JSON list of C-alpha atoms in Angstrom, two decimals:
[
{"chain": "A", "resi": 1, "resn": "UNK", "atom": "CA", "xyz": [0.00, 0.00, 0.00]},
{"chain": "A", "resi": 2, "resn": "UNK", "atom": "CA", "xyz": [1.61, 3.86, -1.16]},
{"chain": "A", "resi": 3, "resn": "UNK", "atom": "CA", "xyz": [1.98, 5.62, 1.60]},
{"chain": "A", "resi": 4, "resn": "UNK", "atom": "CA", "xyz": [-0.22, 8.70, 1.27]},
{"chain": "A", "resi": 5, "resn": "UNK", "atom": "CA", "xyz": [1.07, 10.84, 4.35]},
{"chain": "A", "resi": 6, "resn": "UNK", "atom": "CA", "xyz": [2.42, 13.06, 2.32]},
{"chain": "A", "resi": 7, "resn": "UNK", "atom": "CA", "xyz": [0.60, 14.07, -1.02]},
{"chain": "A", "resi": 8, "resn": "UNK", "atom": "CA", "xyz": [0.38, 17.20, -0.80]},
{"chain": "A", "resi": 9, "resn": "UNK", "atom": "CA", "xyz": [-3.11, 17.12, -1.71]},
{"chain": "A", "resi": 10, "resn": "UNK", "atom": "CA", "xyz": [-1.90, 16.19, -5.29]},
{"chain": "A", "resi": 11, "resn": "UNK", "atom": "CA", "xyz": [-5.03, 13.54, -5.30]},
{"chain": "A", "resi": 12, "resn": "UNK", "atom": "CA", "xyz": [-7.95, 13.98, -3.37]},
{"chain": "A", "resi": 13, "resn": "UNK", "atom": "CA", "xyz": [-11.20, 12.18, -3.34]},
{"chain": "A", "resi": 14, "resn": "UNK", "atom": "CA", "xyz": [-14.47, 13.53, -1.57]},
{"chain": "A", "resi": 15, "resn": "UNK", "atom": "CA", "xyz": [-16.63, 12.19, 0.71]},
{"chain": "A", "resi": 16, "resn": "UNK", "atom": "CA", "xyz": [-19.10, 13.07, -1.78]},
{"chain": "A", "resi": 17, "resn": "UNK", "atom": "CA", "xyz": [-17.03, 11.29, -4.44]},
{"chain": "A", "resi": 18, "resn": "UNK", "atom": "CA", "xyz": [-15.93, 14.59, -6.29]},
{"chain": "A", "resi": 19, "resn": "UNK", "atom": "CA", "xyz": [-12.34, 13.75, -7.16]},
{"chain": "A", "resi": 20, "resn": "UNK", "atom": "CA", "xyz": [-9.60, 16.52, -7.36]},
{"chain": "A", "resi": 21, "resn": "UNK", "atom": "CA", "xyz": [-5.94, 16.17, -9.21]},
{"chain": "A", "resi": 22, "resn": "UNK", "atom": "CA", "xyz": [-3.86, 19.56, -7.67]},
{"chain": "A", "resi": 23, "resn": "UNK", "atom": "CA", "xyz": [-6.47, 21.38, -5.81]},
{"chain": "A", "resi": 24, "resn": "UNK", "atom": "CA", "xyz": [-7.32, 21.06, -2.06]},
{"chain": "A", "resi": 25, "resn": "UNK", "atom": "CA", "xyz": [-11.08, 20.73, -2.77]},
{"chain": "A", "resi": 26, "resn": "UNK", "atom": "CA", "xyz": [-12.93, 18.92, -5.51]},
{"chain": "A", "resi": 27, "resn": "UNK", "atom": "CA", "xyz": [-15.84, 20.69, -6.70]},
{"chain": "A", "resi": 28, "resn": "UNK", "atom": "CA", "xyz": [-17.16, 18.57, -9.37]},
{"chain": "A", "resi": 29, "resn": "UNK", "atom": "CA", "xyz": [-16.90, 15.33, -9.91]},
{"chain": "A", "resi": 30, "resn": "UNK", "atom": "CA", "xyz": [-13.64, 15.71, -11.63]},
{"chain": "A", "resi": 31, "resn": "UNK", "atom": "CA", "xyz": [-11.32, 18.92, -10.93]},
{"chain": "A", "resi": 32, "resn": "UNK", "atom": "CA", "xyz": [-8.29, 18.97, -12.42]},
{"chain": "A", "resi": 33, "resn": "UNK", "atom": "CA", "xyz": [-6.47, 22.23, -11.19]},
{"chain": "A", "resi": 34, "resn": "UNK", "atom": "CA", "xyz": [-3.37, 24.11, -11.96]},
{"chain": "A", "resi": 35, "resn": "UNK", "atom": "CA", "xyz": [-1.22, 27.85, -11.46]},
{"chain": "A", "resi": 36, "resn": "UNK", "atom": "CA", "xyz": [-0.30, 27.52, -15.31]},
{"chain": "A", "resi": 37, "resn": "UNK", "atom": "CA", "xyz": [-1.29, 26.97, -18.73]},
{"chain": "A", "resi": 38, "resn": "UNK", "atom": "CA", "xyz": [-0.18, 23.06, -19.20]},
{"chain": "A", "resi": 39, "resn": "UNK", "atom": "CA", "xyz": [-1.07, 22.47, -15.70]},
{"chain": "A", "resi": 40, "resn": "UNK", "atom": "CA", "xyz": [-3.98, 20.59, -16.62]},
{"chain": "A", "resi": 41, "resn": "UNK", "atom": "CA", "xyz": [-4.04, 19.30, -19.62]},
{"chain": "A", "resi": 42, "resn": "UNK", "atom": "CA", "xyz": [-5.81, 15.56, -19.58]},
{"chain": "A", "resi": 43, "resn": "UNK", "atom": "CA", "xyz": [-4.17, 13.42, -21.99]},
{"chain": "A", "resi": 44, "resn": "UNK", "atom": "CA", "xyz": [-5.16, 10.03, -23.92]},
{"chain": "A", "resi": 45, "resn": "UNK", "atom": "CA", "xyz": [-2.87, 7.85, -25.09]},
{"chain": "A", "resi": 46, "resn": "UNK", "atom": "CA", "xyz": [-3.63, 5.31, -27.89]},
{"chain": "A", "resi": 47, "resn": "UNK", "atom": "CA", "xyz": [-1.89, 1.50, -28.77]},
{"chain": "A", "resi": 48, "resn": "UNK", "atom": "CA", "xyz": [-4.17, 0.81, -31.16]},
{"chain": "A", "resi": 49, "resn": "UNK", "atom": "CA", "xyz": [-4.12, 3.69, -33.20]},
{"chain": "A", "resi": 50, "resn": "UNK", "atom": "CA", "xyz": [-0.89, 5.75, -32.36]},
{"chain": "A", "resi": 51, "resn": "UNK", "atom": "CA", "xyz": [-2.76, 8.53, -32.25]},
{"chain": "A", "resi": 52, "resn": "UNK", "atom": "CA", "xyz": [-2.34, 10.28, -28.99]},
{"chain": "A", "resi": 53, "resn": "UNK", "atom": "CA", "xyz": [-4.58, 13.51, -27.90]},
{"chain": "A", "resi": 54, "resn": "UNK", "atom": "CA", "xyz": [-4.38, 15.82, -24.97]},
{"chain": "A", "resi": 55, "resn": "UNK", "atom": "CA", "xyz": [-7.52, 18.49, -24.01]},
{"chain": "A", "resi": 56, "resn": "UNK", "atom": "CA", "xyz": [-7.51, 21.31, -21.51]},
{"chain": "A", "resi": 57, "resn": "UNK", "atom": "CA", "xyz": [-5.23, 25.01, -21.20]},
{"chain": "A", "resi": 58, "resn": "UNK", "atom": "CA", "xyz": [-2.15, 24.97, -23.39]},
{"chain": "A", "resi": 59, "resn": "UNK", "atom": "CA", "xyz": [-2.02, 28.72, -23.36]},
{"chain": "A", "resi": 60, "resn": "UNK", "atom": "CA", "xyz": [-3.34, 31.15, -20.71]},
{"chain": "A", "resi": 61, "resn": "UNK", "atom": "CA", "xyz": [-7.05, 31.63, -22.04]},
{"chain": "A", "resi": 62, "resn": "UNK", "atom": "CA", "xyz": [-7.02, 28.61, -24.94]},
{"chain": "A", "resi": 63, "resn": "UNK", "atom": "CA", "xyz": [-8.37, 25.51, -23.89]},
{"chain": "A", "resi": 64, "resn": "UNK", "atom": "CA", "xyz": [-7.51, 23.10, -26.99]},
{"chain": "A", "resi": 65, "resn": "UNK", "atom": "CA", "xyz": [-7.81, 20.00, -28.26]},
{"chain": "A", "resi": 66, "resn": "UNK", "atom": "CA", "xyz": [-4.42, 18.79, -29.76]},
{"chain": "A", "resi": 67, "resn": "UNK", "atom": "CA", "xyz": [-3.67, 15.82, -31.57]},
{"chain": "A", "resi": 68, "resn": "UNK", "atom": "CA", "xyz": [0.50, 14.70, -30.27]},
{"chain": "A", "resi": 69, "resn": "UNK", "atom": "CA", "xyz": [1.31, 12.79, -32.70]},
{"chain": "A", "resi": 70, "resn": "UNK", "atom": "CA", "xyz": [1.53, 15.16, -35.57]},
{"chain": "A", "resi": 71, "resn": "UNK", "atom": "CA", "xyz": [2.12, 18.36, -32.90]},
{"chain": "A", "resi": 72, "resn": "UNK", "atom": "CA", "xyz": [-1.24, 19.65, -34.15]},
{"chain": "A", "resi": 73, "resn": "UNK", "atom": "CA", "xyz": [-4.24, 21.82, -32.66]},
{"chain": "A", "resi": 74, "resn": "UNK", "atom": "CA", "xyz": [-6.99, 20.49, -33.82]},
{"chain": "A", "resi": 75, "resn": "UNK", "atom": "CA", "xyz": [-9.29, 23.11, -32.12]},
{"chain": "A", "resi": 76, "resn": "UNK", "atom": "CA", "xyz": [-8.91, 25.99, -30.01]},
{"chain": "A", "resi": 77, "resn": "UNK", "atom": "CA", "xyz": [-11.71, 27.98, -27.22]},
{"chain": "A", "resi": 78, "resn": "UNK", "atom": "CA", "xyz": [-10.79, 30.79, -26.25]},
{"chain": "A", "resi": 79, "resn": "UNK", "atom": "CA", "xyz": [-11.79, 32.74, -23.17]},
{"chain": "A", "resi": 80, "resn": "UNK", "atom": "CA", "xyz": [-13.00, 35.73, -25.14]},
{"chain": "A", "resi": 81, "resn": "UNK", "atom": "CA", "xyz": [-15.76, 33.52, -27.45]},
{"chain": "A", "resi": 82, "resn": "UNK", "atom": "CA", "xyz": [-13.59, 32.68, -30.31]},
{"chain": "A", "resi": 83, "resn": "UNK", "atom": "CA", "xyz": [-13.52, 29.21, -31.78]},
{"chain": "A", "resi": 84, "resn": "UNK", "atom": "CA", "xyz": [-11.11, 28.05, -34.28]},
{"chain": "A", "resi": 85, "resn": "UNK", "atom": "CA", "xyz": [-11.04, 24.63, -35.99]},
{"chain": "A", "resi": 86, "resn": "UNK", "atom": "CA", "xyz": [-7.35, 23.97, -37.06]},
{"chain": "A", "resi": 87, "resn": "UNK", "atom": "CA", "xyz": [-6.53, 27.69, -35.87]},
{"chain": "A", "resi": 88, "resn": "UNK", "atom": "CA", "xyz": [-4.40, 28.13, -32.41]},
{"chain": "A", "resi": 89, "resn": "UNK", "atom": "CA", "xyz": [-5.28, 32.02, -32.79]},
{"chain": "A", "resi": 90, "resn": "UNK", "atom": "CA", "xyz": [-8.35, 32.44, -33.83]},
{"chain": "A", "resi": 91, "resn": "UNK", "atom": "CA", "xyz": [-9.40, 36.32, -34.57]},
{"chain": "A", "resi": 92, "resn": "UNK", "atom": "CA", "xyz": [-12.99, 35.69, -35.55]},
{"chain": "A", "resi": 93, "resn": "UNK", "atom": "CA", "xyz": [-15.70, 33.84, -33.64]},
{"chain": "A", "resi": 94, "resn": "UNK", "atom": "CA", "xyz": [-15.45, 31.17, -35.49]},
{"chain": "A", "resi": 95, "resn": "UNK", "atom": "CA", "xyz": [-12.49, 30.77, -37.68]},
{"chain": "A", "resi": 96, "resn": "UNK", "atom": "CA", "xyz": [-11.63, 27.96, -39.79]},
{"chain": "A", "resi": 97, "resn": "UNK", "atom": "CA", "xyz": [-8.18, 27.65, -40.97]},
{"chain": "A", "resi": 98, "resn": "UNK", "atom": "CA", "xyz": [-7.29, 24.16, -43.50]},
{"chain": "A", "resi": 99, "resn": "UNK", "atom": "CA", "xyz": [-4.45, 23.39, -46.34]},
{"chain": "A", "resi": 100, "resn": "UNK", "atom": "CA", "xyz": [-4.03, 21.28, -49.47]},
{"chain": "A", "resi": 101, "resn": "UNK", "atom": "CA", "xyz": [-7.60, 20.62, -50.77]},
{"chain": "A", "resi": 102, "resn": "UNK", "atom": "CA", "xyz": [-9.73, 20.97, -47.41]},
{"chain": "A", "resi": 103, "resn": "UNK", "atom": "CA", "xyz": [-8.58, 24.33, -46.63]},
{"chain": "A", "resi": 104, "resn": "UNK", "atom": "CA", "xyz": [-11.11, 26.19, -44.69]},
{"chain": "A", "resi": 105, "resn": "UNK", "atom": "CA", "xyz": [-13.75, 24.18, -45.87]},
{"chain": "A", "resi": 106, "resn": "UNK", "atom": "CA", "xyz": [-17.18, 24.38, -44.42]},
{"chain": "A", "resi": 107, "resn": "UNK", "atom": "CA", "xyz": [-19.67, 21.65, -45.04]},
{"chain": "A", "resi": 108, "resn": "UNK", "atom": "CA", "xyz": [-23.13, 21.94, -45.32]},
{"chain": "A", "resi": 109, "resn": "UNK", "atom": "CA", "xyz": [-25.19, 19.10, -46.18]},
{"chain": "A", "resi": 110, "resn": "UNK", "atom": "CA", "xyz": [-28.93, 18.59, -45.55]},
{"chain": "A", "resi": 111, "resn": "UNK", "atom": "CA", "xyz": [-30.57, 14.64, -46.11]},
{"chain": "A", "resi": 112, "resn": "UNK", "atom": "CA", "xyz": [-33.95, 15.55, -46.42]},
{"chain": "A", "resi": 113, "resn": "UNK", "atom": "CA", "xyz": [-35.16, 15.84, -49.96]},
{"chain": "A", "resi": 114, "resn": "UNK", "atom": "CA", "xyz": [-37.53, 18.26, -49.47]},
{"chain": "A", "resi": 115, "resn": "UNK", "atom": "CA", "xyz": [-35.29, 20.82, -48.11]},
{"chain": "A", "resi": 116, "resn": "UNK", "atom": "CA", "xyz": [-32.16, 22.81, -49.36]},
{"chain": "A", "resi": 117, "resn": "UNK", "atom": "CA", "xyz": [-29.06, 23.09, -47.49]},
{"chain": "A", "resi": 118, "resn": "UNK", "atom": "CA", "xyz": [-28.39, 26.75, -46.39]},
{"chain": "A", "resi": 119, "resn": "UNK", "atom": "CA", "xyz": [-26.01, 28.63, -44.67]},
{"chain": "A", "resi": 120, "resn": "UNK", "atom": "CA", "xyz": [-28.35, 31.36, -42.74]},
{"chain": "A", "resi": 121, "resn": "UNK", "atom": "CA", "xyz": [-26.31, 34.76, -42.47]},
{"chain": "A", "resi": 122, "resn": "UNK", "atom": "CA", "xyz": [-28.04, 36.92, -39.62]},
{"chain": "A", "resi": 123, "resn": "UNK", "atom": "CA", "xyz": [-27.44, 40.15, -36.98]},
{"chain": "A", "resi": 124, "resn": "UNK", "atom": "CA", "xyz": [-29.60, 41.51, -34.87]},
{"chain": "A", "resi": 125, "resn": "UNK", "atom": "CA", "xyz": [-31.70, 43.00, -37.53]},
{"chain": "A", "resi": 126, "resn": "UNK", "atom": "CA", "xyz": [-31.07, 41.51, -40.87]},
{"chain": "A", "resi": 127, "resn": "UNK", "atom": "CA", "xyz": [-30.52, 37.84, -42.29]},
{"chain": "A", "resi": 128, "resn": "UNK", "atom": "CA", "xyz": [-29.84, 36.05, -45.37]},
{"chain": "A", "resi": 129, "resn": "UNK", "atom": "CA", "xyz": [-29.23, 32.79, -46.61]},
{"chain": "A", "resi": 130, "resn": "UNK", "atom": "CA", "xyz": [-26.67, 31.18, -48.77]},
{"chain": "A", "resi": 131, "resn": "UNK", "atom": "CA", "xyz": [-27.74, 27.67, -50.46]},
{"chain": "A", "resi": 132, "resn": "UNK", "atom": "CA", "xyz": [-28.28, 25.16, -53.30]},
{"chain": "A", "resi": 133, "resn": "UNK", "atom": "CA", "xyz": [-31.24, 23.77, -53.92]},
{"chain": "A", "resi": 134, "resn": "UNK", "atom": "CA", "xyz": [-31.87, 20.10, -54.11]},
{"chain": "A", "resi": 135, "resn": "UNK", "atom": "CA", "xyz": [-34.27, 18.02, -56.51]},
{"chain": "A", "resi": 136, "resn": "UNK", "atom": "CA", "xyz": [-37.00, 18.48, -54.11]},
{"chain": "A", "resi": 137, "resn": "UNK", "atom": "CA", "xyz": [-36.41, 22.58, -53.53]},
{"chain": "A", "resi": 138, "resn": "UNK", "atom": "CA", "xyz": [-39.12, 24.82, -54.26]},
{"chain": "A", "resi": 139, "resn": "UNK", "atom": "CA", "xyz": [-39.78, 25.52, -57.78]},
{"chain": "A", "resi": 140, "resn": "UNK", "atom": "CA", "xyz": [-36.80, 28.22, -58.78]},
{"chain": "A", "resi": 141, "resn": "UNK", "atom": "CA", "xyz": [-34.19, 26.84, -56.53]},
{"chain": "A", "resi": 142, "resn": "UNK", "atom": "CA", "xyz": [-33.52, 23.57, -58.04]},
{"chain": "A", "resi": 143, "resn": "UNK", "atom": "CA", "xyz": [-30.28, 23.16, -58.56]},
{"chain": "A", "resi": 144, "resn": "UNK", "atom": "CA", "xyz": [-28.83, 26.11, -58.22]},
{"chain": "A", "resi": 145, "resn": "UNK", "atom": "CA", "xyz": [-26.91, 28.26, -56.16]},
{"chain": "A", "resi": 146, "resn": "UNK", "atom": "CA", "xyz": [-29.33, 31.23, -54.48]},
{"chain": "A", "resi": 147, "resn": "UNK", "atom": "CA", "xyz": [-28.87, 34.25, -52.33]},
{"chain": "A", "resi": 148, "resn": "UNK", "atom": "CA", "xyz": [-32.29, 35.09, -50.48]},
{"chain": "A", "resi": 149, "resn": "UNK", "atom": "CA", "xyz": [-33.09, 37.81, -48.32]},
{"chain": "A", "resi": 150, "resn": "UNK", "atom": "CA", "xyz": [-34.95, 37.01, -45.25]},
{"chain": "A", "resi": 151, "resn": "UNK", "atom": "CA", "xyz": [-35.66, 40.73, -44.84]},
{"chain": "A", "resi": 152, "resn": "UNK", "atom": "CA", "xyz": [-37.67, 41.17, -47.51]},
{"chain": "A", "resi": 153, "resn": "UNK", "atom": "CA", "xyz": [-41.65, 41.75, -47.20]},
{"chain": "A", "resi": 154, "resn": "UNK", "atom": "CA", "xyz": [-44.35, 39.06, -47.37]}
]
């Protein structure tokens, strides 16, 4: 049996079952703390695969999911509200940065027949959508590539 005299409270489980790694108190049912950015990063390693990920802080207001092997952020969430998906940096709320023939690609796909898939464009007081329409679009959007105003009158 370890002896656990002095931990340091480096592992500490609750008598409510909340476990803590580096705080003094859990309070959730995992809590991982740290002082710094890499602090508390959880990380997954893979046999099967070789692919080996790690989630949490890397830098001081970025919590990011990385992928070890090839030394790459896969996504990034920032403090502030920005997202980026293969961007450490994002400047944009959500900003999608990609190379060779995926680069900054966005998909949009919709199954059902009956609709068209549509990327909705909006503020607080105007929208309007981007979109193809599909065999079973409305009569003028079949097929092709439209620009609609949603602000338009009825």
């Amino acid at each position: 049996m370890a002896n656990l005299s002095n931990i340091n409270n480096k592992f500490i489980v609750e008598d409510s079952g909340d476990v803590g790694i580096g705080v003094t108190t859990a309070a959730t049912k995992l809590h991982i703390g740290g002082t710094a950015p890499g602090d508390s990063i959880i990380r997954q390693d893979s046999t099967v695969s070789g692919t080996n990920w790690e989630i949490g802080e890397r830098a001081a207001g970025k919590w990011q999911i990385f992928e070890d092997d090839g030394d790459s952020i896969v996504a990034t969430f920032m403090s502030i509200g920005r997202v980026g998906i293969g961007n450490p940096s994002p400047t944009y709320q959500l900003d999608v940065l990609g190379s060779g023939g995926n680069g900054g690609i966005i998909h949009v796909k919709n199954i059902d027949a009956q609709q068209y898939p549509r990327l909705a464009i909006q503020s607080d007081v105007k929208g309007y959508h981007i979109g193809v329409g599909g065999s079973g679009a409305a009569a003028g959007y079949k097929n092709n590539l439209y620009f609609y105003d949603n602000n338009a009158a009825a």
